[in-house]
Coordinates of C-alpha atoms in Angstrom, one line a residue:
X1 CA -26.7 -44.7 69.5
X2 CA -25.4 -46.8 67.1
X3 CA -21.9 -47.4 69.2
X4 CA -24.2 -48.3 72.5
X5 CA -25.9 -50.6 71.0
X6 CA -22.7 -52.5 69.2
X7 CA -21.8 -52.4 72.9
X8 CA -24.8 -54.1 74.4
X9 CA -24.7 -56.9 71.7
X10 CA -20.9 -57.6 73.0
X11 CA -21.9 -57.3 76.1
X12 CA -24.7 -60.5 75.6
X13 CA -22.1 -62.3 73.3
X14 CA -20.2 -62.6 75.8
X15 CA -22.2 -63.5 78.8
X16 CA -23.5 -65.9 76.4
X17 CA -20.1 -67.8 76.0
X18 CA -18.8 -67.1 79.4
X19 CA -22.2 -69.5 80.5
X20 CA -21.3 -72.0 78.2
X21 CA -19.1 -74.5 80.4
X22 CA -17.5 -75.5 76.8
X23 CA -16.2 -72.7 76.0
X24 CA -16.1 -70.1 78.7
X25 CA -13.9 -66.7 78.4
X26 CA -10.4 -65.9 77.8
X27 CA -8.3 -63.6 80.4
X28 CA -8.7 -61.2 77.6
X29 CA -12.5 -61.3 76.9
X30 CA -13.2 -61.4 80.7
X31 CA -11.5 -57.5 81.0
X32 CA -13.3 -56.5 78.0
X33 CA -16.5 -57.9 79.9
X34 CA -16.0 -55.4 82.6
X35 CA -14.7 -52.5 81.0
X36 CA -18.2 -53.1 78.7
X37 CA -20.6 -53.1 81.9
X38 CA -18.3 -49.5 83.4
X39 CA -19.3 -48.5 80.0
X40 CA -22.9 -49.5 80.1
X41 CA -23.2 -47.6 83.5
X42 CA -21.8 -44.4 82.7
X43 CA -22.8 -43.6 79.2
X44 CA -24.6 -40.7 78.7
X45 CA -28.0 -41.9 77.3
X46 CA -28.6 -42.3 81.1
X47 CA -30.4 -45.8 80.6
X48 CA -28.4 -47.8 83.5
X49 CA -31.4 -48.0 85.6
X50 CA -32.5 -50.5 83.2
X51 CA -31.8 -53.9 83.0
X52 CA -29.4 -54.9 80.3
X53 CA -32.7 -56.7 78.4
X54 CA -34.7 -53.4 79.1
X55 CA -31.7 -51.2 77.5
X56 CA -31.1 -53.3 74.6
X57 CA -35.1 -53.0 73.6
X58 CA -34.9 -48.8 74.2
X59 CA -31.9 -48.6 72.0
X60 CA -33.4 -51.3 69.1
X61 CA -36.8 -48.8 69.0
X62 CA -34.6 -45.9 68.6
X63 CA -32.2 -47.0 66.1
X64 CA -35.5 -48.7 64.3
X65 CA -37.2 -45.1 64.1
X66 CA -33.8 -43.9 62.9
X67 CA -33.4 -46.2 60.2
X68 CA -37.2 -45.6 59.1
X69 CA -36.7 -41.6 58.7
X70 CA -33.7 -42.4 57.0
X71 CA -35.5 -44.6 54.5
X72 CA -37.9 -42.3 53.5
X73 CA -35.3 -39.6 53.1
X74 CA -33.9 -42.0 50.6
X75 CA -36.7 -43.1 49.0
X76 CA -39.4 -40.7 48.5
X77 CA -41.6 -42.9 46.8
X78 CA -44.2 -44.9 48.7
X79 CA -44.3 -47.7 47.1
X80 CA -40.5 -48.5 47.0
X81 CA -40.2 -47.4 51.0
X82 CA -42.8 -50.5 50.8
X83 CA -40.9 -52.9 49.0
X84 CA -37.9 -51.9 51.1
X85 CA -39.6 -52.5 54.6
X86 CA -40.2 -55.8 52.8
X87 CA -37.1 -56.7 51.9
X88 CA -35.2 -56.0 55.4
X89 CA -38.2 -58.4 56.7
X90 CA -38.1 -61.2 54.8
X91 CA -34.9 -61.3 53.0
X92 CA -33.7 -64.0 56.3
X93 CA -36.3 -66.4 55.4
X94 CA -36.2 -66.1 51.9
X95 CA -32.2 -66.5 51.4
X96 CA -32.4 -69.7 53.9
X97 CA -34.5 -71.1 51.7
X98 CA -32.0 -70.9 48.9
X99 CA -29.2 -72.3 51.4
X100 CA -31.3 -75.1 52.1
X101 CA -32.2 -76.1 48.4
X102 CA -28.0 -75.9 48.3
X103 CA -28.1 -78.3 51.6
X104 CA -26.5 -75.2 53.4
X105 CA -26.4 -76.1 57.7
X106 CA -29.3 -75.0 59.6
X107 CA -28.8 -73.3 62.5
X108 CA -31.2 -72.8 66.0
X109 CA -30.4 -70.9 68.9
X110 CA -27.4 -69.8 67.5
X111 CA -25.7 -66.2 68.3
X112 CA -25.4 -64.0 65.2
X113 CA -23.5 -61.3 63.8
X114 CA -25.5 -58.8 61.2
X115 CA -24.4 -56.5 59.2
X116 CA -26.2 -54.9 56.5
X117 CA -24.7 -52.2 54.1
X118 CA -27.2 -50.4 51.2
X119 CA -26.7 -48.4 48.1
X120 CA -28.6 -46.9 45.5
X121 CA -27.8 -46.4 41.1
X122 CA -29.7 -44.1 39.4
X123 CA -32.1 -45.8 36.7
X124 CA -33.7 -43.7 34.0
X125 CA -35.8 -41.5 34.3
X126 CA -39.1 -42.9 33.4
X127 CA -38.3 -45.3 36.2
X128 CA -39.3 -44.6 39.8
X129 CA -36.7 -43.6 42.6
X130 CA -33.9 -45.7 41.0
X131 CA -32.7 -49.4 42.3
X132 CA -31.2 -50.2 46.0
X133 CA -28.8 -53.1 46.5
X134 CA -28.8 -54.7 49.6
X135 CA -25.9 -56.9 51.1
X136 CA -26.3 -58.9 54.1
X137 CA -23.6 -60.8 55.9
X138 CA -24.3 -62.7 58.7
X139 CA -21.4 -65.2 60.8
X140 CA -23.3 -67.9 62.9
X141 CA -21.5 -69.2 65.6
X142 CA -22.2 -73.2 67.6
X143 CA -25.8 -73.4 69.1
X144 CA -26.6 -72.0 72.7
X145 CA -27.8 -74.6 75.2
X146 CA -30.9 -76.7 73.2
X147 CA -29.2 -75.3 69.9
X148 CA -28.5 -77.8 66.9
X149 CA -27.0 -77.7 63.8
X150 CA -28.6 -79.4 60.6
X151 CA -26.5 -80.7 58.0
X152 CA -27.8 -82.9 55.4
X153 CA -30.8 -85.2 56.5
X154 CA -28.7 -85.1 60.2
X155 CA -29.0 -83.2 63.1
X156 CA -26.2 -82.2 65.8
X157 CA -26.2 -80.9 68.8
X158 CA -23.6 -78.5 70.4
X159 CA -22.1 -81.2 72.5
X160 CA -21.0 -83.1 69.3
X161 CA -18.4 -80.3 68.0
X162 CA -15.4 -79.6 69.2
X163 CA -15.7 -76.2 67.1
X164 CA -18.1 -74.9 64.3
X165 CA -18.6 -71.7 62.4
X166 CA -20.5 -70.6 59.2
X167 CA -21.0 -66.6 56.7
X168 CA -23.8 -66.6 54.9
X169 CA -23.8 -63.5 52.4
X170 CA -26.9 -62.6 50.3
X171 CA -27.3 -59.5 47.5
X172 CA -30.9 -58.4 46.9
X173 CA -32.1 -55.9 44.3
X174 CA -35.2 -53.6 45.2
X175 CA -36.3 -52.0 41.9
X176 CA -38.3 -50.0 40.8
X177 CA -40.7 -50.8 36.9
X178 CA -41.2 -48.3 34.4
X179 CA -44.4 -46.7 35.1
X180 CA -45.9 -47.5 31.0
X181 CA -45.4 -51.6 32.7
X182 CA -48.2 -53.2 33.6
X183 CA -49.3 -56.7 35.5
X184 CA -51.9 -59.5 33.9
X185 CA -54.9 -56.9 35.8
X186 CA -53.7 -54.3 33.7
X187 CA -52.8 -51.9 36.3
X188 CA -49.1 -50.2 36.5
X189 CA -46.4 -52.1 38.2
X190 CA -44.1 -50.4 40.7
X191 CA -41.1 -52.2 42.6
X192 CA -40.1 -55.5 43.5
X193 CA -37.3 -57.5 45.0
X194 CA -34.7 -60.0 43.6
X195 CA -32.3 -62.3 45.0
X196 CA -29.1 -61.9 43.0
X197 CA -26.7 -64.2 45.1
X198 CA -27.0 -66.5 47.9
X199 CA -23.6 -68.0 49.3
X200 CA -22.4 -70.2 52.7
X201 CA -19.0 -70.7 53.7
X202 CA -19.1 -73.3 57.0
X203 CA -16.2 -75.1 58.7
X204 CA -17.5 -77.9 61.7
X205 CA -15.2 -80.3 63.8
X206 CA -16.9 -82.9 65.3
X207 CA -16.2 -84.6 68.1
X208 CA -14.2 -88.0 67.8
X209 CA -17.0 -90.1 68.8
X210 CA -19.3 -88.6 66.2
X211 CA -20.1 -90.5 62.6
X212 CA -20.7 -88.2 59.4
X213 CA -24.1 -87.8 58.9
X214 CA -25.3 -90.2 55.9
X215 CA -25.9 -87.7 53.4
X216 CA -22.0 -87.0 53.1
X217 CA -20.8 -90.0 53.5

């Protein structure tokens, strides 16, 4: 499942860049194209009467009831399966926040690659279920059609780089309190979430024509 649907997000990567008349497909990544859709059509989950769209959303709902069974097999607490749902929600949001406050690019309607890896350490007893550490990498490539790329106080569109690409990595902590802790109600804590890193690493070229946006001049 998880190999089908790696293959269905190459798949829309690139038809995504082959539509782009500024970039457009090498010899090589036009083959791999086609041997993806034989691929598509004969693999064994039997979903090629969908449409590509269609496939992609059966294959997200079955990897996403996957991934929930296997967090509660990790995490037999409540709470903490809680506060881990929460995390893989909102940890996007809350680490762009931090990039921001850095004057990190912005991004919109720009293809991503995700790829989150979890463990767990053992905390002492009298704690809950232990801690999990989560690592998110993303790599953002230039903006689709209508995309833009923020940096500083000024916005670009994809027209004005010849070439752009940015990582963002984030490390977040899920927790879990000591059960004799309590919060200002008086009432026992159990998990939370912390943000332990935030980092960026982006490289643009602009386009001859283009000035540097004030802020880094």
């Amino acid at each position: 499942m998880l190999e089908y649907a790696q293959e269905l997000s190459r798949l829309e990567q690139l038809k995504l860049k082959r539509a782009d008349p500024q970039i457009g497909l090498t010899s090589g990544e036009s083959n791999e194209l086609k041997q993806l859709r034989k691929l598509e059509k004969a693999h064994p989950l039997g979903l090629s009467h969908l449409t590509e769209a269609d496939q992609k959303l059966v294959v997200q709902e079955r990897l996403n009831v996957a991934m929930v069974e296997g967090i509660k097999r990790a995490f037999p607490n409540v709470d903490m399966q809680r506060q881990v749902f929460l995390t893989l929600v909102h940890w996007d949001n809350a680490t762009q926040v931090a990039i921001r406050g850095d004057g990190g690019p912005q991004f919109s309607n720009a293809p991503r690659e995700l790829c989150i890896s979890i463990h767990t350490e053992n905390l002492p007893a009298k704690c809950l279920e232990g801690a999990a550490y989560f690592k998110f990498h993303s790599e953002h490539g230039l903006p689709g059609k209508d995309g833009t790329v923020q940096i500083g106080r000024t916005e670009f569109r994809r027209n004005e780089f010849d070439a752009g690409e940015m990582t963002r990595t984030a490390i977040w902590e899920v927790t879990a309190h000591p059960m004799d802790v309590a919060d200002q109600s008086g009432k026992a804590t159990a998990s939370e979430a912390k943000l332990w890193s935030a980092s960026y690493d982006a490289s643009f070229l602009l386009k001859k024509k283009t000035s540097p946006p004030p802020s880094l001049v």
